[in-house]
GROMACS .gro file of C-alpha atoms in nm:
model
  450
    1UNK     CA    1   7.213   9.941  23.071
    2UNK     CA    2   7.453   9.810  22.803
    3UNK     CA    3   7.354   9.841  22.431
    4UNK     CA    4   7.535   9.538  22.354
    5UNK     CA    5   7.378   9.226  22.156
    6UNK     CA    6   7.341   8.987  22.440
    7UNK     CA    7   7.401   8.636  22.262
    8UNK     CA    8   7.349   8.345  22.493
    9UNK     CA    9   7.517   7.995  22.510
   10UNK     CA   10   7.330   7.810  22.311
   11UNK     CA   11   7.305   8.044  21.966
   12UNK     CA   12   7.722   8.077  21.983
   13UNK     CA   13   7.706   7.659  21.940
   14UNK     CA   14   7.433   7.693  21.717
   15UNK     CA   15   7.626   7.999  21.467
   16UNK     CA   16   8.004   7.758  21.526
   17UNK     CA   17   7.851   7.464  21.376
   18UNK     CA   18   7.675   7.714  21.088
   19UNK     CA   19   8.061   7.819  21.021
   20UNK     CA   20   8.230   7.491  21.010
   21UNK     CA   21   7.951   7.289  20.781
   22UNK     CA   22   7.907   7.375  20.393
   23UNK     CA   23   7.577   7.428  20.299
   24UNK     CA   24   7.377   7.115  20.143
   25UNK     CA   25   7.376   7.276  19.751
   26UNK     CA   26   7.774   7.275  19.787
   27UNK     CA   27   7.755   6.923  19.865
   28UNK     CA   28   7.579   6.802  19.593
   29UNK     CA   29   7.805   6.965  19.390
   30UNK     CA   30   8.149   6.835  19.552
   31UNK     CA   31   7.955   6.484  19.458
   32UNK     CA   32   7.822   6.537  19.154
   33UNK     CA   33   8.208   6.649  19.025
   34UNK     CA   34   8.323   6.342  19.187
   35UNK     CA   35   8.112   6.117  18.986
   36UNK     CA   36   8.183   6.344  18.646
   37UNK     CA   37   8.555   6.256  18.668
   38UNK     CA   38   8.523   5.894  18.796
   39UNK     CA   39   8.295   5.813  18.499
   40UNK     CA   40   8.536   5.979  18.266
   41UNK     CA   41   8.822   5.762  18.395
   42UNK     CA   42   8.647   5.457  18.368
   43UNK     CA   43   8.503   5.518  17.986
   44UNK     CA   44   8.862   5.598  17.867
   45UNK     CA   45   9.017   5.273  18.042
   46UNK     CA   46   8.696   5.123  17.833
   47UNK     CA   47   8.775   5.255  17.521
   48UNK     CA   48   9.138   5.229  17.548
   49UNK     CA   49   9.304   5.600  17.581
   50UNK     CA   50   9.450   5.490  17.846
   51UNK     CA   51   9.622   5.177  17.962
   52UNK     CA   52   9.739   5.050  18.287
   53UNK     CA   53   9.853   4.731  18.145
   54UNK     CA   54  10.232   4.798  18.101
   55UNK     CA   55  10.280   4.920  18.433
   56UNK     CA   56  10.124   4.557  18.550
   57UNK     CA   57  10.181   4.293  18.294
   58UNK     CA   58  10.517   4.411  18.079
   59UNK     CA   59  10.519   4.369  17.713
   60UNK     CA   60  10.638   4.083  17.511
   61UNK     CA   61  10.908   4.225  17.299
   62UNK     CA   62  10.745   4.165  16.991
   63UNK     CA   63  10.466   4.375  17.120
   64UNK     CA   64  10.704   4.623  17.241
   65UNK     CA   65  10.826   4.615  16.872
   66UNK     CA   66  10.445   4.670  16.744
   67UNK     CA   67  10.427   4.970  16.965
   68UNK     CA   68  10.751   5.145  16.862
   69UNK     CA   69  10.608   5.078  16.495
   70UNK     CA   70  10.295   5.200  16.473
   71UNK     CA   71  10.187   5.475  16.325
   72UNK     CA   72  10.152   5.742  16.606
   73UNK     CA   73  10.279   6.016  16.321
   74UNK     CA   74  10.099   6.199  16.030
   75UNK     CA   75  10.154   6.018  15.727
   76UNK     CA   76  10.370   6.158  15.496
   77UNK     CA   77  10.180   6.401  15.247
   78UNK     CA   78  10.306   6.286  14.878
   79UNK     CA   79  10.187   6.483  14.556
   80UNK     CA   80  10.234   6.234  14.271
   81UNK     CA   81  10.239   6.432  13.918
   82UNK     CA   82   9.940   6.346  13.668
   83UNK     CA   83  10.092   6.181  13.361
   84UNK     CA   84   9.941   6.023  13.062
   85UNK     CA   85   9.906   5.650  13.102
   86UNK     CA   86  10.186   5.601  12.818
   87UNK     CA   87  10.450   5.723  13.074
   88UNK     CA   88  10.319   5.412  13.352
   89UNK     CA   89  10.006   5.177  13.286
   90UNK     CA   90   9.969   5.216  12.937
   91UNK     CA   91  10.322   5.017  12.881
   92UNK     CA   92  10.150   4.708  13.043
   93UNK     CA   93   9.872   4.690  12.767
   94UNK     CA   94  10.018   4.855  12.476
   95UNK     CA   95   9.656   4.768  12.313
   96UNK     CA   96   9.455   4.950  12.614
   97UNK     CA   97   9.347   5.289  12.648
   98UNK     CA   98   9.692   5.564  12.614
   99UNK     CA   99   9.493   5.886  12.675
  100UNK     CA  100   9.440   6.149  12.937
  101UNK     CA  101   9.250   5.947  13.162
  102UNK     CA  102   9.315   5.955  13.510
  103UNK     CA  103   9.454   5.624  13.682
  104UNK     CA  104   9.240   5.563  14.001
  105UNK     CA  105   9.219   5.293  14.292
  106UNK     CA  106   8.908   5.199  14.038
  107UNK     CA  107   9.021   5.104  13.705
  108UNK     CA  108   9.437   5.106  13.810
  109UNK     CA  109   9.481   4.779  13.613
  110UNK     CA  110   9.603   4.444  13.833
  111UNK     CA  111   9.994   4.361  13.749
  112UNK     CA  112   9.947   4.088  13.479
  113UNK     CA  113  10.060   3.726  13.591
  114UNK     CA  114  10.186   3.606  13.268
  115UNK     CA  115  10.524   3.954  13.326
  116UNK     CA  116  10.769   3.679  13.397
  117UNK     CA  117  11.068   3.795  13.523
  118UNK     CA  118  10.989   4.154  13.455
  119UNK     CA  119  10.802   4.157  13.765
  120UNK     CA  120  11.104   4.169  13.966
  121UNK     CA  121  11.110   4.596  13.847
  122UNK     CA  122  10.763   4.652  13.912
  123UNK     CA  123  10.835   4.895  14.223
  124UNK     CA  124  10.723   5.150  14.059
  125UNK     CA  125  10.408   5.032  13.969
  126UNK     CA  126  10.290   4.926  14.313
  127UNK     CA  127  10.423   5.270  14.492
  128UNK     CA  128  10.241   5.434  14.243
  129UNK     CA  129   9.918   5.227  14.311
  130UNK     CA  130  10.000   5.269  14.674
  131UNK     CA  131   9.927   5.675  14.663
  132UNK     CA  132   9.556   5.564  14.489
  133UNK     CA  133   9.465   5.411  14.817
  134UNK     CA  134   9.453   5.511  15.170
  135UNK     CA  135   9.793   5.428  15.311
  136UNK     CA  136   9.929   5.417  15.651
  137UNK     CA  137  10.274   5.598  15.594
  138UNK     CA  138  10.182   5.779  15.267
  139UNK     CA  139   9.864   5.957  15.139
  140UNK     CA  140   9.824   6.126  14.830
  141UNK     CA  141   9.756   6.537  14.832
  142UNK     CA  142   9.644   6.715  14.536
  143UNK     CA  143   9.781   7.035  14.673
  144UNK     CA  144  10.139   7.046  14.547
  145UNK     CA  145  10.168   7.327  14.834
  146UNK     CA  146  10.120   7.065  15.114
  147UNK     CA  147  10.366   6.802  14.976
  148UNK     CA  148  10.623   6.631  15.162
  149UNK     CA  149  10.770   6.482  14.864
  150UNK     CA  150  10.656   6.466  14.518
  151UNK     CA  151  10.633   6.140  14.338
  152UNK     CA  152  10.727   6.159  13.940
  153UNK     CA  153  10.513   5.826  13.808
  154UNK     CA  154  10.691   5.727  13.528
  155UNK     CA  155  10.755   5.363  13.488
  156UNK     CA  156  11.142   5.386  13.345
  157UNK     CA  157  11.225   5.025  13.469
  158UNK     CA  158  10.931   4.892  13.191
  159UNK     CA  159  11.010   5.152  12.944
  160UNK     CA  160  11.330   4.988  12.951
  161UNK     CA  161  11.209   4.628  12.910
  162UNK     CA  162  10.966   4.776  12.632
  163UNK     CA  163  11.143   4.961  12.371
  164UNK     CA  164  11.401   4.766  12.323
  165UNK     CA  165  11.760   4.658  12.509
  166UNK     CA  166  12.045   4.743  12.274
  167UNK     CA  167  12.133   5.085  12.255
  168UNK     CA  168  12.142   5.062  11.881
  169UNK     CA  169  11.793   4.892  11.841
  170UNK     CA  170  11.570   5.180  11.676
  171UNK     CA  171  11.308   5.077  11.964
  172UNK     CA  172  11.498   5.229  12.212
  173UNK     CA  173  11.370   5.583  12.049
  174UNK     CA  174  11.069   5.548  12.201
  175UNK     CA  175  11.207   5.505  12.629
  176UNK     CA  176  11.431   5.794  12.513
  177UNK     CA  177  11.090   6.023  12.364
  178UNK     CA  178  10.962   5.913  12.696
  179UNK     CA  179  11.260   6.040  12.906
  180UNK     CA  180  11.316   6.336  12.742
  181UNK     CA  181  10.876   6.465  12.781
  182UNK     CA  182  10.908   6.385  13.168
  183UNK     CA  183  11.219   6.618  13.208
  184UNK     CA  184  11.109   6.892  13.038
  185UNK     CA  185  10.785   6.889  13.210
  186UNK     CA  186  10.959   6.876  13.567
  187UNK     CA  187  11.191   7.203  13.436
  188UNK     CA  188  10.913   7.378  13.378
  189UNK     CA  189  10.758   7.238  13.744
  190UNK     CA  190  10.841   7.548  13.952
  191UNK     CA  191  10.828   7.268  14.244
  192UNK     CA  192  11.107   7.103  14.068
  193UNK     CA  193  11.283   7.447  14.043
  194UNK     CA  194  11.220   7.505  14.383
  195UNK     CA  195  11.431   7.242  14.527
  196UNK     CA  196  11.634   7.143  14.215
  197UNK     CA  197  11.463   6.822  14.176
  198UNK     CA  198  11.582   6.742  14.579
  199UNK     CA  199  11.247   6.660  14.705
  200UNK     CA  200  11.120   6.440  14.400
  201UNK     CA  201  11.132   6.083  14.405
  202UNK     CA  202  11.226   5.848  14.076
  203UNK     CA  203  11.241   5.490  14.084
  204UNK     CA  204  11.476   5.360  13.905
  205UNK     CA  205  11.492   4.997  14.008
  206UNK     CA  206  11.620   4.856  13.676
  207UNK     CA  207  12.037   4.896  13.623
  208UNK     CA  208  11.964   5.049  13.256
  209UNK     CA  209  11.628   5.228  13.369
  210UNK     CA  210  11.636   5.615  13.283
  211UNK     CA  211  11.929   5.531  13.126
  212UNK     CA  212  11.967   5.854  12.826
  213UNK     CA  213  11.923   6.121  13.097
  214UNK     CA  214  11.945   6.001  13.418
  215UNK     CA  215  12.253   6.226  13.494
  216UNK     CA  216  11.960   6.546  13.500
  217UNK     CA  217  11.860   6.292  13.835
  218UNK     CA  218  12.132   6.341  14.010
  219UNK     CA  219  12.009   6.567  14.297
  220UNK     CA  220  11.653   6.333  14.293
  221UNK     CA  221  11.603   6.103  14.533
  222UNK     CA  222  11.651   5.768  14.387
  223UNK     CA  223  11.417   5.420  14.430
  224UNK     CA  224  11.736   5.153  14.333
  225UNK     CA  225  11.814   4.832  14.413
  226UNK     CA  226  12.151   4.858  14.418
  227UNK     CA  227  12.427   5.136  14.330
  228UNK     CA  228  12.640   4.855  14.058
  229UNK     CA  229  12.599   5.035  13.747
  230UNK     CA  230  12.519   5.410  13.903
  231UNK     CA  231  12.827   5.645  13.969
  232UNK     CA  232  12.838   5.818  14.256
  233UNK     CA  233  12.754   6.148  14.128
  234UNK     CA  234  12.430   6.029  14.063
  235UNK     CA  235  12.331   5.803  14.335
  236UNK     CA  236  12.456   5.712  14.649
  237UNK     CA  237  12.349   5.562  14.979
  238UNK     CA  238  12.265   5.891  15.205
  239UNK     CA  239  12.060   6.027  14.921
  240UNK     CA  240  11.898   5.722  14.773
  241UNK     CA  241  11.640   5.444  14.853
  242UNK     CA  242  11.737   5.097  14.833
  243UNK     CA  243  11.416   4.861  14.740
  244UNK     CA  244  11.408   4.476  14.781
  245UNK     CA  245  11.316   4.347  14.422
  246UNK     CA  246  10.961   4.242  14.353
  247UNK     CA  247  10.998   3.843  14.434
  248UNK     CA  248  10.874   3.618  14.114
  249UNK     CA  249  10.827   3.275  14.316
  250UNK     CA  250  10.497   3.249  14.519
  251UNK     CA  251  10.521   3.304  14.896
  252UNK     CA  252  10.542   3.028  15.086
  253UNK     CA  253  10.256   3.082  15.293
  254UNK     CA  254  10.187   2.710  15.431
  255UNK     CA  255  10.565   2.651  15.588
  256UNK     CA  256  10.423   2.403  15.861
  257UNK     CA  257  10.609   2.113  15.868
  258UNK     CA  258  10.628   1.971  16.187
  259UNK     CA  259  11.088   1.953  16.159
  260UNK     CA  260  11.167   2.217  15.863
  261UNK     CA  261  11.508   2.148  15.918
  262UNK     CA  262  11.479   1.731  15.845
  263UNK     CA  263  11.206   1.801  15.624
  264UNK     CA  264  11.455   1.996  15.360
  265UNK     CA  265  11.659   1.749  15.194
  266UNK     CA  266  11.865   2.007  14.999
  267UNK     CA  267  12.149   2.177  15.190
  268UNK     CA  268  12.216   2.440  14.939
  269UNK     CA  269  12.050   2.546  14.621
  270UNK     CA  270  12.128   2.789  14.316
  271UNK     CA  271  11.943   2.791  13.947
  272UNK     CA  272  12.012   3.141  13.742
  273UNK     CA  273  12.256   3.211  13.510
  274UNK     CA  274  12.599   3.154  13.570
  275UNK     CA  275  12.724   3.406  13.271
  276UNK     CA  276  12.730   3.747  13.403
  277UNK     CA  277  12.954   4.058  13.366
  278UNK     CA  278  13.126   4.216  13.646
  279UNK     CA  279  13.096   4.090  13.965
  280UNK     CA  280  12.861   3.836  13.839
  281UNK     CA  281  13.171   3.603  13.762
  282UNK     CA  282  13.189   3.494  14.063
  283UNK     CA  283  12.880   3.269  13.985
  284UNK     CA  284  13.093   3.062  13.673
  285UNK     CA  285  13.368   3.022  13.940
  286UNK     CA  286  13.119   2.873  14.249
  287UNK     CA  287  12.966   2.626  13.982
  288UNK     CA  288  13.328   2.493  13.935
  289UNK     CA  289  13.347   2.469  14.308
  290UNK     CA  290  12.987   2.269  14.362
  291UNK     CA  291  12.855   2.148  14.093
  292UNK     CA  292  12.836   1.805  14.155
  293UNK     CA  293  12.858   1.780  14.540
  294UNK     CA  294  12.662   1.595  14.732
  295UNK     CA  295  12.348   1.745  14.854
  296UNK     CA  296  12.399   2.001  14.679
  297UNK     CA  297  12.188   2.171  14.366
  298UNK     CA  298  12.377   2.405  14.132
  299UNK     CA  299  12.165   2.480  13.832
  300UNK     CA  300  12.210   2.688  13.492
  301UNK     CA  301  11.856   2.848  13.419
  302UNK     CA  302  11.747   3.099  13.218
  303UNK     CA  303  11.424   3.342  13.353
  304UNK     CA  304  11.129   3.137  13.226
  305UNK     CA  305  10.801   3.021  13.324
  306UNK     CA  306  10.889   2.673  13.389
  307UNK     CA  307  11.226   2.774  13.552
  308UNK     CA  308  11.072   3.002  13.835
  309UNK     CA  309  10.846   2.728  13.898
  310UNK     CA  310  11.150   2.500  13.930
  311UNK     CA  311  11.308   2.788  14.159
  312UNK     CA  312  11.008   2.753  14.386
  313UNK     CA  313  11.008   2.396  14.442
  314UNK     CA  314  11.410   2.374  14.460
  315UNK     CA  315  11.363   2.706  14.742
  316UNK     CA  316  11.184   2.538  14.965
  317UNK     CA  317  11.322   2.192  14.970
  318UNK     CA  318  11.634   2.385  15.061
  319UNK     CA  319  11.797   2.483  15.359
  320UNK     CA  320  12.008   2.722  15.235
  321UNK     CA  321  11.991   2.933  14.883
  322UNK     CA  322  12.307   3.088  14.683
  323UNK     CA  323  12.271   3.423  14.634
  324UNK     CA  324  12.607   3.544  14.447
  325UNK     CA  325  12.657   3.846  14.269
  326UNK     CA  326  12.516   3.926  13.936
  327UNK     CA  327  12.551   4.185  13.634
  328UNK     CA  328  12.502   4.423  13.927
  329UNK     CA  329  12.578   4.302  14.329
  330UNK     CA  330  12.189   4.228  14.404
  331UNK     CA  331  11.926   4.007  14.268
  332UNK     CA  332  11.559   3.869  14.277
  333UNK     CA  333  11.721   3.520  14.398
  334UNK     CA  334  11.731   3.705  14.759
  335UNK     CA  335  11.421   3.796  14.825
  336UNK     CA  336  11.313   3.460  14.613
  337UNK     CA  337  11.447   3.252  14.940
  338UNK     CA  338  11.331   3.505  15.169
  339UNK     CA  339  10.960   3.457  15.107
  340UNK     CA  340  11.086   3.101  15.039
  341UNK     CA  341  11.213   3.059  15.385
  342UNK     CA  342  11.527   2.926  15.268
  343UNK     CA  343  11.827   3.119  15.455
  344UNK     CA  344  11.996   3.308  15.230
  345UNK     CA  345  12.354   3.256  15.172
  346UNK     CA  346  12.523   3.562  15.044
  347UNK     CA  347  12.776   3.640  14.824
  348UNK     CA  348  12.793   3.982  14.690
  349UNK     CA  349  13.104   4.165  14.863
  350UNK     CA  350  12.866   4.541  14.723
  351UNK     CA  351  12.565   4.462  14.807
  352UNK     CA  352  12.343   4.693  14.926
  353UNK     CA  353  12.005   4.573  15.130
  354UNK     CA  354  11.646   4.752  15.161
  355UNK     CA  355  11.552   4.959  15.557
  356UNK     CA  356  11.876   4.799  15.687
  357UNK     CA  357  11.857   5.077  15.924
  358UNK     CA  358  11.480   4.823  16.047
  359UNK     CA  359  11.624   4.507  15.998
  360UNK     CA  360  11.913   4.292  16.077
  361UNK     CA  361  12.037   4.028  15.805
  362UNK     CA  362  12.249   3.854  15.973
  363UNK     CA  363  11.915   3.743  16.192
  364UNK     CA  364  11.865   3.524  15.903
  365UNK     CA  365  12.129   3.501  15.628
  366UNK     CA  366  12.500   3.426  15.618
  367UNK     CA  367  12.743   3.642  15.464
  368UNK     CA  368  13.054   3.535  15.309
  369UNK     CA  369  13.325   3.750  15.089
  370UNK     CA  370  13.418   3.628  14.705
  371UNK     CA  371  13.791   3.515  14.875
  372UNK     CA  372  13.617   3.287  15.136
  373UNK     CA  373  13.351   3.168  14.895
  374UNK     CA  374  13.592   3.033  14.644
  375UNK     CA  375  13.807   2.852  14.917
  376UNK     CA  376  13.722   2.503  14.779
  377UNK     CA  377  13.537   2.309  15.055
  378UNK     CA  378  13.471   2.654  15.249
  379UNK     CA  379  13.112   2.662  15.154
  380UNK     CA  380  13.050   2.329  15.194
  381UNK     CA  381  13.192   2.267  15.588
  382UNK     CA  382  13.089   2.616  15.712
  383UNK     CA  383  12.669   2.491  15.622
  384UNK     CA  384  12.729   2.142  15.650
  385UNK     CA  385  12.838   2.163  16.016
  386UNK     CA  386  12.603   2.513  16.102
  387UNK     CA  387  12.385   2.434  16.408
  388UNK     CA  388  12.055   2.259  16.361
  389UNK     CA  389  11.860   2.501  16.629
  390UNK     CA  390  12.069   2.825  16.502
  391UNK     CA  391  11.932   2.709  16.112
  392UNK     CA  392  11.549   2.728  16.287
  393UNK     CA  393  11.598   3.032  16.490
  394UNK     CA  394  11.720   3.174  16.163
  395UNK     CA  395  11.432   3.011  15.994
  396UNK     CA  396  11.167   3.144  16.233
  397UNK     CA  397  11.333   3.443  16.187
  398UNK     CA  398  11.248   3.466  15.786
  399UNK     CA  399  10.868   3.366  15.877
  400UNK     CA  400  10.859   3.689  16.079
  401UNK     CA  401  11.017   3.908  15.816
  402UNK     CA  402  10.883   3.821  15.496
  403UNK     CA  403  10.567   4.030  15.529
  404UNK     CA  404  10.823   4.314  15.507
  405UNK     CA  405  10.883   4.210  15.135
  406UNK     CA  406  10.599   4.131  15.016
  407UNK     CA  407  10.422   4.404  14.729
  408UNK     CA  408  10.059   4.403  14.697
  409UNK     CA  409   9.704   4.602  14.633
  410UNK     CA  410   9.568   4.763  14.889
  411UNK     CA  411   9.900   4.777  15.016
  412UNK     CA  412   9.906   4.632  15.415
  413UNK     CA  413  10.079   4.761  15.703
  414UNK     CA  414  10.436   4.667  15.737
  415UNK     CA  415  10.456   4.532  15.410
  416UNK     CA  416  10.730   4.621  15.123
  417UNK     CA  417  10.560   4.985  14.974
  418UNK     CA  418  10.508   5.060  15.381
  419UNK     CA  419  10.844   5.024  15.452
  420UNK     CA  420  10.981   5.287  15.155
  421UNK     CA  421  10.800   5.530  15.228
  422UNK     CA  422  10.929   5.501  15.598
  423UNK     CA  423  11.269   5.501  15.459
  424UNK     CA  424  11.149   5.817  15.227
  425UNK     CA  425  11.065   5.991  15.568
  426UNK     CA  426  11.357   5.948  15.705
  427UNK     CA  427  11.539   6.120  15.367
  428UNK     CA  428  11.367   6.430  15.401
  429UNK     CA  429  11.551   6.591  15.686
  430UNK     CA  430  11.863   6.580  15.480
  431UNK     CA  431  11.683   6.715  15.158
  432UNK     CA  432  11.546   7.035  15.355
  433UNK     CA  433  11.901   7.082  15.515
  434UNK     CA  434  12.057   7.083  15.101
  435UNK     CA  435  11.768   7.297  14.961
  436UNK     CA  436  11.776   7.547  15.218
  437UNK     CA  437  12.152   7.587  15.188
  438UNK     CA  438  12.139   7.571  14.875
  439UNK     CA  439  11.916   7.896  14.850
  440UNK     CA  440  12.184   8.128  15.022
  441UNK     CA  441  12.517   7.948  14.884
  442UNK     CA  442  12.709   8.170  14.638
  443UNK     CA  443  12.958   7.903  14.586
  444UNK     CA  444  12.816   7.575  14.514
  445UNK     CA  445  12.954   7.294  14.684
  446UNK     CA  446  13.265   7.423  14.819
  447UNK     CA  447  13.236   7.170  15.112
  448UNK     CA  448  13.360   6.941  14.841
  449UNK     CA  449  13.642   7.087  14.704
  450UNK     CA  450  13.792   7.105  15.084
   0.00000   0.00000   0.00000
């Protein structure tokens, strides 16, 4: 008789089937894990993590723009130094508190309305108010050790227009006093040793601003507006910020007429002075050129109340607005008819323009050298017979752009503070690359002397 397990027909079915079919409790898991991951799917479609949109409806380009341009980066980490308010906001109200105070998003006090003209250097003022609130490209750290960039908050462009213009006015002892605190203070800075000053940002937005030791500057990274009365030891273009000057007219915020182009009677428009040094003589010889013309306003001015009101009005009745050189190659007039939506007409054969690297000027202004400006009837034909729809592309244009100049508190995304401390970003690469070569170089700039 055989020991072996006799198994019949039936139980091999039955023990097959067993084999082949996962138990119920492995089931319920399989489906349970199934519904985990499809909720998960569906509440980040919901909440917007991701998005399927692109790959079915494609992007305007504007939006595509808005997506390039947001921030999807850390901000940049900025340690601004703690100075007495006689070195910023105490030169605004010589009458207000001077002492050790600190300046907060609080009690900062608002730019006052009645600065005239010497709003147009107020760049520092607003980056420095920037750092006091939340910003989208810059934040302020009070850990000098995490610092991007260090931010030195003295207003030189004001001390300028406070203590006095001419070199030989006893006033001017006090902007020098000034100058001559903040630089000792950053030599003793080891964070200033450290670098040499390299990673330290100064604005310097007024031609005569820091103007007893700027030279100690020269490695700094510079806030200008242009480079006409710097030399190129101390500032230059691959080192240095260019800002847009802080426009005096009022935005024009309400540009809604139904024909813009029809509904601006003016073809071109200048009011300013038409006395300047340098390259500013250019101005003396366009007046000789239009003055008179039809449909055309060429103005003398000088930088008062009633004149920046009559800028405003004469702006944006225009269709285009003179911008020629001045004591230095840029001006307020510029980004005066930007926010004015007048196209700007340029004529500046130095001028340098802010995040040119962003945008493109020739979207929206004309540019013509001195030679071709002072052909007589040059001017005159080339925007006389310009193209009605290229004039409102370029207008349209202006409306899109102006946000980007445009200085305010709380500072807004995109607009003019936003935009520099993009630019300031972008700087920093090239500052590590000099600092840490500096630190093993036993001959100093010898690159140069090849």
């Amino acid at each position: 008789m055989s020991h072996e397990l006799q198994i019949s027909k039936y139980e091999k079915e039955e023990i097959g089937r067993a084999l082949i079919r996962p138990p119920k409790m492995y089931g319920k898991v399989i489906l349970s894990v199934v519904f985990l991951l499809l909720l998960a799917f569906s509440y980040s479609i919901f909440i917007g993590s991701l998005d399927f949109r692109p790959y079915f409806f494609p992007l305007l380009p504007e939006q595509k723009q808005q997506r390039s341009q947001s921030c999807d980066y850390e901000p940049l980490k900025v340690y601004m130094y703690d100075l007495p308010r006689r070195f910023h906001v105490g030169m605004m109200d010589p009458e207000g508190p001077q002492g050790e105070e600190p300046v907060t998003a609080e009690n900062i006090p608002q730019w006052p309305e009645n600065a005239g003209v010497r709003k147009q250097h107020s760049v520092e003022y607003w980056l420095m108010a920037s750092l006091l609130f939340e910003g989208r490209e810059a934040v302020r750290v009070l850990d000098p050790e995490a610092a991007d960039a260090f931010y030195v908050p003295f207003f030189s462009s004001l001390s300028f227009n406070t203590h006095g213009h001419n070199m030989t006015d006893p006033a001017t002892e006090g902007d020098r006093k000034l100058q001559v605190e903040i630089m000792d203070m950053l030599h003793k800075s080891k964070y200033w040793q450290r670098s040499a000053g390299r990673d330290h940002v100064i604005p310097m937005t007024h031609p005569n601003a820091f103007r007893f030791l700027r030279q100690e500057l020269n490695a700094s990274i510079l806030i200008v507006v242009d480079f006409g009365r710097y030399p190129r030891s101390l500032s230059t273009l691959s080192k240095d910020i260019v800002a847009p000057y802080v426009h005096v007219v009022d935005s024009y915020t309400n540009d809604t007429a139904k024909d813009p182009y029809e509904s601006r009677k003016t073809l071109l428009f200048f009011r300013g002075s038409t006395v300047r040094k340098d390259e500013g003589k250019v101005r003396a010889k366009l007046e000789k050129i239009l003055l008179g013309q039809e449909h055309i306003r060429y103005e003398r001015g000088r930088p008062t109340t009633h004149a920046i009101q009559a800028s405003t009005e004469g702006m944006r009745s225009s269709k285009f607005c003179l911008h020629p050189a001045g004591d230095t190659p840029s001006s307020c007039r510029l980004f005066d008819a930007i926010v004015s939506h007048c196209v700007p007409v340029v004529v500046s054969d130095k001028i340098e323009l802010p995040y040119e690297d962003e945008i493109d000027y020739t979207k929206f202004s004309l540019f013509f050298s001195d030679t071709e400006a002072l052909q007589p009837g040059f001017l005159i034909n080339k925007l006389s017979e310009f193209p009605k729809e290229k004039w409102l592309e370029m207008w349209r244009n202006l409306k899109n752009i102006s946000h980007h100049f445009e200085f305010q508190f709380p500072p807004a995304k995109g607009d003019a503070v936003d935009m520099l401390w993009r630019q300031l970003r972008r700087k920093l690469p090239g500052v590590q690359l000099a600092t840490h070569r500096s630190h093993r170089l036993r001959v100093p700039d010898w690159w140069r002397r090849r």
